[in-house]
């Protein structure tokens, strides 16, 4: 079953035309990577889905229902969770307060304690203010805030950005647990290793257009795309 479908989406910031006919789809339970370099349009795609920067043309359907015209809150209430690029957490609230607040806003949340089972690092930091957390810890908190709402579709916008390699490994292990649960994921990344490990299918976006769609297996063989759009050599992802 198709969970999310974008068809010919064009999105603008004012007069600046950023997404050019983006089409993509996600089936139930899939983890799909959206890959591309700086400024390619990954965040704009996420923002288009979430209703933050709605498309000017094209359609976005979630479980058969159109999303264009709904507010971000309405879209969130339908079961779509976004972990934004800038890890939006409430800096002056504690870790626990941050998770509880997200929990309260959801219609059918998961138990808060499940988040501490999933992210033991947060369990030790319950009473710490979010602003005192490291980048990696804030990223875990941001993911926990999304997951506690029991999203049916999770949008992860460059979760590894700015994290130390050892933290990226931790996050990767935790996301393996997450994706084995009942969730469909769209993962935007520049970290090709990370994305290839988690996803089974991928799209490559460049200057607002989709230039590849297919399995990660096939993408691994596309030396041209890896070098041109993802700045990795085939040996690096072999
Ligand atoms: N608020 C904005 N106003 C105007 N232009 C913007 C705005 N945000 C992004 N853009 C432009 O839109 C294009 C796509 O940006 P976007 O943030 O979607 O890329 P990205 O793939 O997420 O990049 P990154 O990997 O750096 O996060 C870029 O050319 C960017 O300069
Ligand atoms: Mg981005």
Coordinates of N, CA and C and ligand atoms in Angstrom, one line a residue:
X1 N 0.8 -1.2 0.0 CA 0.0 0.0 0.0 C 0.9 1.3 0.0
X2 N 0.5 2.2 -0.8 CA 1.2 3.5 -0.9 C 0.9 4.4 0.3
X3 N 1.9 4.8 1.1 CA 1.7 5.6 2.2 C 1.7 7.1 1.8
X4 N 2.8 7.4 1.0 CA 3.0 8.8 0.7 C 3.3 8.9 -0.8
X5 N 2.7 9.8 -1.5 CA 2.9 10.0 -2.9 C 3.0 11.5 -3.3
X6 N 4.1 11.9 -3.8 CA 4.3 13.3 -4.3 C 4.2 13.2 -5.9
X7 N 3.4 14.0 -6.5 CA 3.3 14.0 -8.0 C 3.6 15.4 -8.5
X8 N 4.7 15.5 -9.3 CA 5.0 16.8 -10.0 C 4.9 18.0 -9.1
X9 N 5.6 17.9 -8.0 CA 5.6 19.0 -7.0 C 6.6 20.1 -7.3
X10 N 6.1 21.3 -7.4 CA 6.9 22.5 -7.6 C 6.7 23.4 -6.4
X11 N 7.9 23.7 -5.7 CA 7.8 24.5 -4.5 C 8.7 25.7 -4.7
X12 N 8.3 26.8 -4.2 CA 9.0 28.1 -4.3 C 9.3 28.7 -2.9
X13 N 10.3 29.5 -2.8 CA 10.5 30.5 -1.7 C 10.3 31.8 -2.4
X14 N 9.2 32.4 -2.2 CA 8.9 33.7 -2.9 C 9.0 33.5 -4.4
X15 N 9.9 34.2 -5.1 CA 10.0 34.0 -6.5 C 11.0 32.9 -6.9
X16 N 11.7 32.4 -5.9 CA 12.7 31.4 -6.2 C 12.1 30.0 -6.3
X17 N 12.2 29.5 -7.5 CA 11.6 28.2 -7.8 C 12.6 27.1 -7.5
X18 N 12.3 26.3 -6.4 CA 13.3 25.4 -5.9 C 13.0 23.9 -6.3
X19 N 11.8 23.4 -6.1 CA 11.5 22.0 -6.5 C 10.8 22.1 -7.9
X20 N 11.4 21.2 -8.8 CA 10.9 21.2 -10.2 C 10.3 19.8 -10.5
X21 N 9.0 19.7 -10.3 CA 8.3 18.4 -10.7 C 8.8 17.2 -9.9
X22 N 8.9 17.3 -8.6 CA 9.4 16.2 -7.8 C 8.2 15.2 -7.6
X23 N 8.5 14.0 -8.0 CA 7.6 12.9 -7.8 C 8.3 11.8 -7.0
X24 N 7.7 11.3 -5.9 CA 8.2 10.2 -5.2 C 7.1 9.5 -4.4
X25 N 7.4 8.2 -4.1 CA 6.4 7.5 -3.3 C 7.0 6.5 -2.3
X26 N 6.3 6.3 -1.3 CA 6.8 5.4 -0.2 C 5.7 4.3 0.1
X27 N 6.0 3.1 0.1 CA 5.1 2.0 0.4 C 5.2 1.8 1.9
X28 N 4.1 1.2 2.4 CA 4.0 0.8 3.9 C 5.3 0.1 4.4
X29 N 5.9 0.6 5.4 CA 7.0 0.0 6.0 C 8.4 0.2 5.4
X30 N 8.4 0.9 4.3 CA 9.7 1.1 3.6 C 10.5 2.2 4.3
X31 N 11.9 2.0 4.1 CA 12.8 3.1 4.5 C 13.4 3.6 3.2
X32 N 13.1 4.8 2.8 CA 13.5 5.4 1.6 C 14.5 6.5 1.8
X33 N 15.6 6.5 1.1 CA 16.6 7.6 1.3 C 16.3 8.7 0.2
X34 N 16.5 9.9 0.6 CA 16.5 11.1 -0.3 C 17.9 11.7 -0.2
X35 N 18.7 11.5 -1.3 CA 20.1 11.8 -1.2 C 20.4 13.0 -2.2
X36 N 21.3 13.8 -1.8 CA 21.7 14.9 -2.6 C 22.6 15.8 -1.8
X37 N 23.4 16.6 -2.6 CA 24.3 17.5 -1.9 C 23.7 18.7 -1.3
X38 N 24.5 19.6 -0.7 CA 24.0 20.9 -0.1 C 23.1 21.6 -1.1
X39 N 22.0 22.0 -0.7 CA 21.1 22.9 -1.5 C 20.4 22.2 -2.6
X40 N 20.4 20.9 -2.6 CA 19.8 20.1 -3.6 C 18.2 20.1 -3.6
X41 N 17.7 20.3 -2.4 CA 16.2 20.4 -2.2 C 15.6 19.4 -1.3
X42 N 16.5 18.8 -0.5 CA 16.0 17.7 0.5 C 15.1 18.3 1.5
X43 N 15.6 19.4 2.2 CA 14.8 20.0 3.2 C 13.5 20.6 2.7
X44 N 13.6 21.2 1.5 CA 12.4 21.8 0.9 C 11.4 20.7 0.6
X45 N 11.8 19.5 0.2 CA 10.9 18.4 0.0 C 10.2 18.0 1.3
X46 N 11.0 17.9 2.4 CA 10.4 17.6 3.7 C 9.4 18.7 4.1
X47 N 9.8 20.0 3.9 CA 8.9 21.1 4.2 C 7.7 21.1 3.4
X48 N 7.8 20.7 2.1 CA 6.6 20.6 1.3 C 5.6 19.6 1.8
X49 N 6.1 18.4 2.2 CA 5.3 17.4 2.7 C 4.6 17.8 4.0
X50 N 5.4 18.5 4.8 CA 4.9 18.8 6.2 C 4.0 20.1 6.2
X51 N 3.9 20.7 5.0 CA 3.0 21.9 4.9 C 3.6 23.2 5.4
X52 N 5.0 23.2 5.7 CA 5.7 24.3 6.1 C 5.9 25.3 5.0
X53 N 6.3 24.7 3.8 CA 6.4 25.5 2.6 C 5.6 24.7 1.5
X54 N 4.3 24.9 1.5 CA 3.5 24.0 0.6 C 3.8 24.2 -0.8
X55 N 3.6 23.2 -1.7 CA 3.9 23.3 -3.1 C 2.9 24.3 -3.8
X56 N 3.4 24.9 -4.8 CA 2.5 25.8 -5.6 C 1.8 25.0 -6.7
X57 N 2.5 23.9 -7.1 CA 1.8 23.0 -8.1 C 2.1 21.5 -7.7
X58 N 1.3 20.6 -8.2 CA 1.5 19.2 -7.9 C 0.6 18.8 -6.7
X59 N 0.7 17.5 -6.5 CA -0.1 16.9 -5.4 C 0.7 16.1 -4.4
X60 N 0.3 16.1 -3.2 CA 0.9 15.2 -2.2 C -0.2 14.5 -1.5
X61 N -0.2 13.2 -1.6 CA -1.3 12.4 -0.9 C -0.7 11.5 0.1
X62 N -1.3 11.4 1.3 CA -0.9 10.5 2.4 C -2.1 9.6 2.6
X63 N -1.8 8.3 2.4 CA -2.9 7.3 2.6 C -4.1 7.7 1.8
X64 N -3.9 8.2 0.6 CA -5.0 8.5 -0.3 C -5.6 9.9 -0.1
X65 N -5.2 10.6 0.9 CA -5.8 11.9 1.2 C -4.8 13.1 0.9
X66 N -5.3 14.1 0.2 CA -4.5 15.2 -0.2 C -4.0 16.0 1.0
X67 N -2.7 16.4 1.0 CA -2.2 17.2 2.2 C -2.0 18.6 1.9
X68 N -2.0 19.0 0.6 CA -1.7 20.4 0.2 C -2.9 21.2 0.7
X69 N -2.6 22.3 1.4 CA -3.6 23.2 2.0 C -3.8 22.9 3.5
X70 N -3.4 21.8 4.0 CA -3.5 21.6 5.4 C -2.3 22.3 6.1
X71 N -2.5 22.6 7.4 CA -1.4 23.2 8.2 C -0.5 22.2 8.7
X72 N 0.7 22.6 9.1 CA 1.7 21.6 9.6 C 1.1 20.8 10.8
X73 N 0.3 21.5 11.7 CA -0.3 20.8 12.8 C -1.3 19.7 12.4
X74 N -2.1 20.1 11.4 CA -3.0 19.1 10.9 C -2.3 17.9 10.2
X75 N -1.2 18.2 9.5 CA -0.5 17.1 8.9 C 0.2 16.2 10.0
X76 N 0.7 16.9 11.0 CA 1.3 16.1 12.1 C 0.2 15.2 12.8
X77 N -1.0 15.8 12.9 CA -2.1 15.1 13.6 C -2.5 13.8 12.8
X78 N -2.2 13.8 11.5 CA -2.6 12.7 10.7 C -1.5 11.5 10.8
X79 N -0.5 11.8 11.6 CA 0.5 10.7 11.8 C 1.8 10.8 11.1
X80 N 2.1 12.1 10.7 CA 3.4 12.3 10.1 C 4.3 13.1 11.1
X81 N 5.4 12.5 11.4 CA 6.4 13.2 12.3 C 7.6 13.7 11.5
X82 N 8.1 14.9 11.9 CA 9.3 15.4 11.2 C 10.4 15.6 12.3
X83 N 11.6 15.1 12.0 CA 12.7 15.4 12.8 C 13.5 16.4 12.0
X84 N 13.3 17.7 12.3 CA 13.9 18.7 11.4 C 15.4 18.8 11.4
X85 N 16.0 19.4 10.4 CA 17.4 19.5 10.2 C 18.0 20.3 11.4
X86 N 17.3 21.2 12.0 CA 17.8 22.0 13.1 C 17.5 21.5 14.4
X87 N 17.0 20.2 14.5 CA 16.8 19.5 15.8 C 16.0 20.4 16.8
X88 N 14.8 20.7 16.4 CA 14.0 21.6 17.3 C 13.7 21.0 18.6
X89 N 14.4 21.4 19.7 CA 14.0 21.0 21.0 C 13.8 22.3 21.8
X90 N 13.1 22.2 23.0 CA 13.0 23.4 23.8 C 14.2 23.5 24.7
X91 N 15.0 24.5 24.5 CA 16.3 24.5 25.2 C 16.2 24.7 26.7
X92 N 15.2 25.4 27.1 CA 15.2 25.6 28.6 C 14.4 24.6 29.3
X93 N 13.8 23.7 28.6 CA 13.1 22.6 29.3 C 14.0 21.4 29.4
X94 N 13.7 20.5 30.4 CA 14.6 19.3 30.6 C 14.3 18.3 29.5
X95 N 15.1 17.3 29.4 CA 14.9 16.2 28.5 C 13.5 15.6 28.7
X96 N 13.2 15.3 29.9 CA 11.9 14.7 30.2 C 10.7 15.6 29.8
X97 N 10.8 16.9 30.2 CA 9.8 17.8 29.8 C 9.6 17.9 28.3
X98 N 10.7 17.8 27.6 CA 10.6 17.9 26.1 C 9.8 16.6 25.6
X99 N 10.1 15.5 26.1 CA 9.5 14.3 25.6 C 8.0 14.3 26.0
X100 N 7.7 14.7 27.3 CA 6.4 14.7 27.8 C 5.5 15.7 27.0
X101 N 6.1 16.8 26.6 CA 5.3 17.8 25.9 C 4.9 17.2 24.5
X102 N 5.8 16.5 23.8 CA 5.5 15.9 22.6 C 4.4 14.8 22.8
X103 N 4.5 14.1 23.8 CA 3.6 13.0 24.2 C 2.2 13.6 24.4
X104 N 2.1 14.7 25.0 CA 0.8 15.3 25.3 C 0.1 15.8 24.1
X105 N 0.8 16.1 23.0 CA 0.2 16.6 21.8 C -0.3 15.6 20.9
X106 N 0.1 14.3 21.2 CA -0.3 13.2 20.3 C -1.6 12.6 20.7
X107 N -2.4 12.1 19.7 CA -3.6 11.4 19.9 C -3.4 10.0 20.5
X108 N -2.4 9.3 20.0 CA -2.2 7.9 20.4 C -0.7 7.7 20.7
X109 N -0.2 8.4 21.7 CA 1.3 8.3 21.9 C 1.8 7.0 22.4
X110 N 3.1 6.8 22.3 CA 3.7 5.7 22.9 C 4.0 6.1 24.4
X111 N 4.2 5.1 25.3 CA 4.6 5.4 26.6 C 5.9 6.1 26.6
X112 N 6.0 7.2 27.4 CA 7.3 7.9 27.5 C 8.4 7.0 27.9
X113 N 8.2 6.1 28.8 CA 9.3 5.2 29.2 C 9.9 4.4 28.1
X114 N 9.1 4.1 27.0 CA 9.6 3.4 25.9 C 10.7 4.1 25.2
X115 N 10.7 5.5 25.3 CA 11.7 6.3 24.6 C 13.0 6.1 25.4
X116 N 12.9 6.0 26.7 CA 14.2 5.8 27.5 C 14.7 4.4 27.3
X117 N 13.9 3.4 27.0 CA 14.4 2.1 26.7 C 15.1 2.2 25.4
X118 N 14.6 2.9 24.4 CA 15.2 3.0 23.1 C 16.4 3.9 23.1
X119 N 16.4 4.9 23.9 CA 17.6 5.8 24.0 C 18.1 5.9 25.4
X120 N 18.8 4.9 25.9 CA 19.3 4.9 27.3 C 20.1 6.1 27.6
X121 N 20.7 6.7 26.7 CA 21.5 8.0 26.9 C 20.6 9.1 27.5
X122 N 19.4 9.1 27.0 CA 18.4 10.1 27.5 C 17.9 9.8 28.9
X123 N 17.9 8.5 29.2 CA 17.4 8.1 30.5 C 18.3 8.8 31.6
X124 N 19.6 8.8 31.3 CA 20.6 9.3 32.3 C 20.5 10.9 32.3
X125 N 19.8 11.5 31.3 CA 19.8 12.9 31.2 C 18.4 13.5 31.4
X126 N 17.5 12.7 32.0 CA 16.1 13.2 32.2 C 16.0 14.6 32.7
X127 N 16.8 14.9 33.7 CA 16.6 16.2 34.4 C 17.5 17.3 33.8
X128 N 18.3 17.0 32.8 CA 19.2 18.0 32.2 C 18.4 18.9 31.3
X129 N 18.7 20.2 31.2 CA 18.1 21.1 30.3 C 18.6 20.8 28.9
X130 N 17.7 20.8 27.9 CA 18.1 20.4 26.5 C 19.3 21.2 26.0
X131 N 19.4 22.5 26.4 CA 20.4 23.4 25.9 C 21.8 22.9 26.3
X132 N 21.9 22.1 27.4 CA 23.2 21.6 27.9 C 23.6 20.3 27.2
X133 N 22.7 19.8 26.4 CA 23.1 18.5 25.7 C 24.1 18.7 24.6
X134 N 24.8 17.6 24.3 CA 25.7 17.7 23.1 C 24.8 17.6 21.8
X135 N 25.4 17.8 20.7 CA 24.7 17.8 19.4 C 24.0 16.4 19.2
X136 N 24.8 15.3 19.5 CA 24.3 14.0 19.4 C 23.1 13.7 20.3
X137 N 23.3 14.2 21.5 CA 22.2 14.0 22.5 C 20.9 14.7 22.1
X138 N 21.1 15.9 21.6 CA 19.9 16.7 21.1 C 19.3 16.0 19.9
X139 N 20.1 15.4 19.1 CA 19.5 14.7 18.0 C 18.7 13.5 18.5
X140 N 19.2 12.7 19.4 CA 18.4 11.6 20.0 C 17.1 12.1 20.6
X141 N 17.2 13.3 21.3 CA 16.0 13.9 21.9 C 15.0 14.3 20.8
X142 N 15.5 14.8 19.8 CA 14.6 15.3 18.7 C 13.9 14.0 18.0
X143 N 14.7 12.9 17.9 CA 14.1 11.7 17.3 C 13.1 11.1 18.4
X144 N 13.4 11.2 19.6 CA 12.5 10.6 20.7 C 11.2 11.4 20.7
X145 N 11.3 12.8 20.5 CA 10.1 13.6 20.5 C 9.2 13.2 19.4
X146 N 9.8 12.9 18.2 CA 8.9 12.5 17.1 C 8.4 11.1 17.3
X147 N 9.2 10.2 17.8 CA 8.7 8.8 17.9 C 7.7 8.6 19.0
X148 N 7.7 9.4 20.1 CA 6.8 9.2 21.2 C 5.4 9.5 20.7
X149 N 5.2 10.2 19.6 CA 3.9 10.5 19.0 C 3.4 9.3 18.2
X150 N 4.1 8.2 18.1 CA 3.8 7.1 17.3 C 3.4 7.5 15.9
X151 N 4.4 8.1 15.2 CA 4.1 8.5 13.8 C 4.0 7.2 12.9
X152 N 3.2 7.3 11.9 CA 3.0 6.3 11.0 C 4.0 6.5 9.9
X153 N 4.3 7.8 9.6 CA 5.4 8.1 8.7 C 6.3 9.1 9.3
X154 N 7.6 8.8 9.3 CA 8.6 9.6 9.9 C 9.5 10.2 8.9
X155 N 9.7 11.5 8.9 CA 10.6 12.2 8.0 C 11.8 12.6 8.8
X156 N 12.9 12.1 8.4 CA 14.2 12.4 9.1 C 15.1 13.2 8.2
X157 N 15.3 14.5 8.6 CA 16.0 15.4 7.7 C 17.5 15.5 8.2
X158 N 18.4 14.8 7.5 CA 19.8 14.8 7.8 C 20.1 14.6 9.2
X159 N 19.7 13.5 9.8 CA 19.9 13.2 11.2 C 21.4 13.2 11.6
X160 N 22.3 12.9 10.7 CA 23.7 12.7 11.1 C 24.5 14.1 11.0
X161 N 23.9 15.1 10.5 CA 24.6 16.3 10.2 C 25.3 16.9 11.5
X162 N 26.6 17.1 11.4 CA 27.3 17.7 12.5 C 27.6 16.7 13.7
X163 N 27.3 15.5 13.5 CA 27.6 14.5 14.6 C 28.9 13.9 14.4
X164 N 29.6 13.6 15.6 CA 30.9 12.8 15.5 C 30.6 11.4 15.1
X165 N 31.6 10.8 14.4 CA 31.4 9.5 13.8 C 30.9 8.4 14.8
X166 N 31.4 8.5 16.0 CA 31.0 7.5 17.0 C 29.5 7.7 17.3
X167 N 29.1 8.9 17.4 CA 27.6 9.2 17.6 C 26.8 8.7 16.5
X168 N 27.3 8.9 15.3 CA 26.6 8.5 14.1 C 26.3 7.0 14.2
X169 N 27.3 6.2 14.6 CA 27.2 4.8 14.8 C 26.1 4.4 15.8
X170 N 26.1 5.1 16.9 CA 25.0 4.9 17.9 C 23.6 5.2 17.3
X171 N 23.5 6.3 16.6 CA 22.2 6.7 16.0 C 21.8 5.6 15.0
X172 N 22.7 5.2 14.2 CA 22.4 4.1 13.2 C 21.9 2.9 13.9
X173 N 22.5 2.5 15.0 CA 22.0 1.3 15.7 C 20.6 1.5 16.2
X174 N 20.4 2.7 16.8 CA 19.0 3.0 17.3 C 18.0 3.0 16.2
X175 N 18.4 3.6 15.1 CA 17.4 3.7 14.0 C 17.1 2.4 13.4
X176 N 18.0 1.4 13.5 CA 17.7 0.1 13.1 C 16.6 -0.5 14.0
X177 N 16.6 -0.2 15.3 CA 15.5 -0.6 16.2 C 14.2 0.0 15.8
X178 N 14.3 1.3 15.5 CA 13.1 2.1 15.2 C 12.5 1.6 13.9
X179 N 13.3 1.4 12.9 CA 12.7 1.0 11.6 C 12.2 -0.5 11.6
X180 N 12.6 -1.2 12.5 CA 12.0 -2.6 12.6 C 10.6 -2.6 13.2
X181 N 10.2 -1.4 13.8 CA 8.9 -1.2 14.3 C 8.0 -0.8 13.1
X182 N 6.8 -0.4 13.5 CA 5.7 -0.1 12.6 C 5.8 1.3 12.0
X183 N 6.8 1.6 11.2 CA 6.9 2.9 10.7 C 7.5 3.0 9.3
X184 N 7.0 3.9 8.5 CA 7.6 4.2 7.2 C 8.4 5.4 7.3
X185 N 9.6 5.4 6.6 CA 10.6 6.4 6.9 C 11.1 7.0 5.6
X186 N 11.1 8.4 5.5 CA 11.8 9.1 4.5 C 13.0 9.8 5.1
X187 N 14.2 9.3 4.7 CA 15.4 9.8 5.3 C 16.3 10.6 4.4
X188 N 16.4 11.9 4.7 CA 17.3 12.7 3.8 C 18.7 12.7 4.4
X189 N 19.7 12.5 3.5 CA 21.1 12.4 4.0 C 22.1 12.9 3.0
X190 N 23.2 13.4 3.5 CA 24.4 13.5 2.6 C 25.4 12.4 3.0
X191 N 25.2 11.7 4.2 CA 26.0 10.6 4.6 C 25.5 9.4 3.9
X192 N 26.2 9.0 2.8 CA 25.8 7.9 2.0 C 25.9 6.6 2.7
X193 N 26.9 6.4 3.4 CA 27.1 5.1 4.2 C 25.9 4.9 5.1
X194 N 25.6 5.9 5.8 CA 24.5 5.8 6.8 C 23.1 5.5 6.1
X195 N 22.9 6.2 5.0 CA 21.6 6.1 4.3 C 21.5 4.7 3.6
X196 N 22.7 4.2 3.1 CA 22.7 2.9 2.4 C 22.4 1.8 3.4
X197 N 22.9 2.0 4.6 CA 22.7 1.0 5.6 C 21.3 0.8 6.0
X198 N 20.6 2.0 6.1 CA 19.2 1.9 6.6 C 18.1 1.7 5.6
X199 N 18.4 2.3 4.4 CA 17.3 2.3 3.4 C 17.4 1.1 2.4
X200 N 16.3 0.8 1.8 CA 16.3 -0.2 0.8 C 16.1 0.4 -0.6
X201 N 15.5 1.6 -0.7 CA 15.3 2.3 -1.9 C 15.7 3.7 -1.8
X202 N 16.0 4.4 -2.9 CA 16.5 5.7 -2.8 C 16.1 6.6 -4.0
X203 N 16.2 7.9 -3.7 CA 16.0 8.9 -4.7 C 17.2 9.8 -4.6
X204 N 17.7 10.2 -5.8 CA 18.8 11.3 -5.8 C 18.2 12.5 -6.3
X205 N 18.4 13.6 -5.6 CA 17.8 14.9 -6.0 C 19.0 15.9 -6.3
X206 N 18.8 16.6 -7.3 CA 19.8 17.6 -7.7 C 19.1 18.9 -8.2
X207 N 19.5 20.0 -7.8 CA 18.9 21.3 -8.1 C 17.4 21.2 -8.3
X208 N 16.8 20.5 -7.3 CA 15.3 20.4 -7.2 C 14.6 19.5 -8.1
X209 N 15.4 18.6 -8.8 CA 14.8 17.6 -9.7 C 15.4 16.2 -9.3
X210 N 14.5 15.2 -9.4 CA 14.9 13.8 -9.1 C 15.7 13.3 -10.3
X211 N 16.9 12.9 -10.0 CA 17.8 12.4 -11.1 C 18.0 10.9 -11.1
X212 N 17.5 10.3 -10.0 CA 17.6 8.8 -9.9 C 16.5 8.3 -9.0
X213 N 15.9 7.2 -9.3 CA 15.0 6.5 -8.4 C 15.3 5.0 -8.6
X214 N 15.5 4.3 -7.5 CA 15.7 2.9 -7.6 C 16.2 2.3 -6.3
X215 N 16.6 1.0 -6.4 CA 17.0 0.3 -5.2 C 18.4 0.8 -4.8
X216 N 18.7 0.7 -3.5 CA 20.1 1.0 -3.0 C 21.1 0.1 -3.7
X217 N 20.7 -1.1 -3.9 CA 21.6 -2.1 -4.6 C 22.0 -1.5 -6.0
X218 N 21.0 -1.1 -6.7 CA 21.3 -0.5 -8.1 C 22.1 0.8 -7.9
X219 N 21.8 1.6 -7.0 CA 22.5 2.9 -6.8 C 24.0 2.7 -6.5
X220 N 24.3 1.6 -5.7 CA 25.7 1.3 -5.4 C 26.5 1.0 -6.7
X221 N 25.8 0.6 -7.7 CA 26.5 0.3 -9.0 C 26.7 1.5 -9.9
X222 N 26.0 2.6 -9.5 CA 26.0 3.8 -10.4 C 27.1 4.7 -10.0
X223 N 28.3 4.3 -10.5 CA 29.5 5.1 -10.2 C 29.3 6.6 -10.6
X224 N 28.7 6.8 -11.8 CA 28.5 8.2 -12.3 C 27.7 9.0 -11.3
X225 N 26.6 8.5 -10.8 CA 25.8 9.2 -9.8 C 26.5 9.4 -8.5
X226 N 27.1 8.4 -8.0 CA 27.8 8.5 -6.8 C 28.8 9.6 -6.8
X227 N 29.6 9.7 -7.9 CA 30.6 10.7 -8.0 C 30.0 12.1 -8.2
X228 N 29.1 12.1 -9.2 CA 28.6 13.5 -9.6 C 27.7 14.1 -8.5
X229 N 26.8 13.3 -7.9 CA 25.8 14.0 -7.0 C 26.1 13.7 -5.5
X230 N 26.8 12.6 -5.2 CA 26.9 12.3 -3.8 C 28.4 12.4 -3.3
X231 N 29.3 12.8 -4.2 CA 30.7 13.0 -3.8 C 31.3 11.9 -3.1
X232 N 31.0 10.6 -3.5 CA 31.7 9.5 -3.0 C 32.2 8.6 -4.1
X233 N 33.3 7.9 -3.9 CA 33.7 7.0 -4.9 C 33.0 5.6 -4.7
X234 N 32.9 4.9 -5.8 CA 32.3 3.6 -5.7 C 32.9 2.7 -4.6
X235 N 34.3 2.8 -4.5 CA 35.0 2.0 -3.5 C 34.5 2.3 -2.1
X236 N 34.2 3.6 -1.9 CA 33.8 4.0 -0.5 C 32.5 3.4 -0.1
X237 N 31.6 3.0 -1.0 CA 30.3 2.5 -0.6 C 30.2 1.0 -1.0
X238 N 31.3 0.4 -1.4 CA 31.2 -1.0 -1.9 C 30.9 -1.9 -0.7
Ligands
LIG1 N1 14.1 30.1 3.2 C1 14.6 30.1 2.0 N2 14.5 31.1 1.1 C2 15.0 31.1 -0.1 N3 15.7 30.1 -0.6 C3 15.9 29.0 0.2 C4 15.3 29.0 1.5 N4 15.7 27.8 2.0 C5 16.4 27.1 1.1 N5 16.5 27.9 0.0 C6 17.2 27.5 -1.3 O1 16.5 26.3 -1.8 C7 17.4 25.4 -2.4 C8 17.2 24.1 -1.7 O2 17.5 24.1 -0.4 P1 17.3 23.0 0.7 O3 17.5 23.5 2.0 O4 16.0 22.3 0.4 O5 18.5 22.0 0.3 P2 19.0 20.7 1.1 O6 19.1 19.6 0.1 O7 18.2 20.4 2.3 O8 20.5 21.2 1.5 P3 21.4 20.8 2.8 O9 22.0 19.5 2.6 O10 22.4 21.9 2.9 O11 20.5 20.8 4.0 C9 18.8 26.0 -2.2 O12 19.2 26.7 -3.3 C10 18.6 27.0 -1.0 O13 19.5 28.1 -1.2
LIG2 MG1 18.6 20.4 4.3

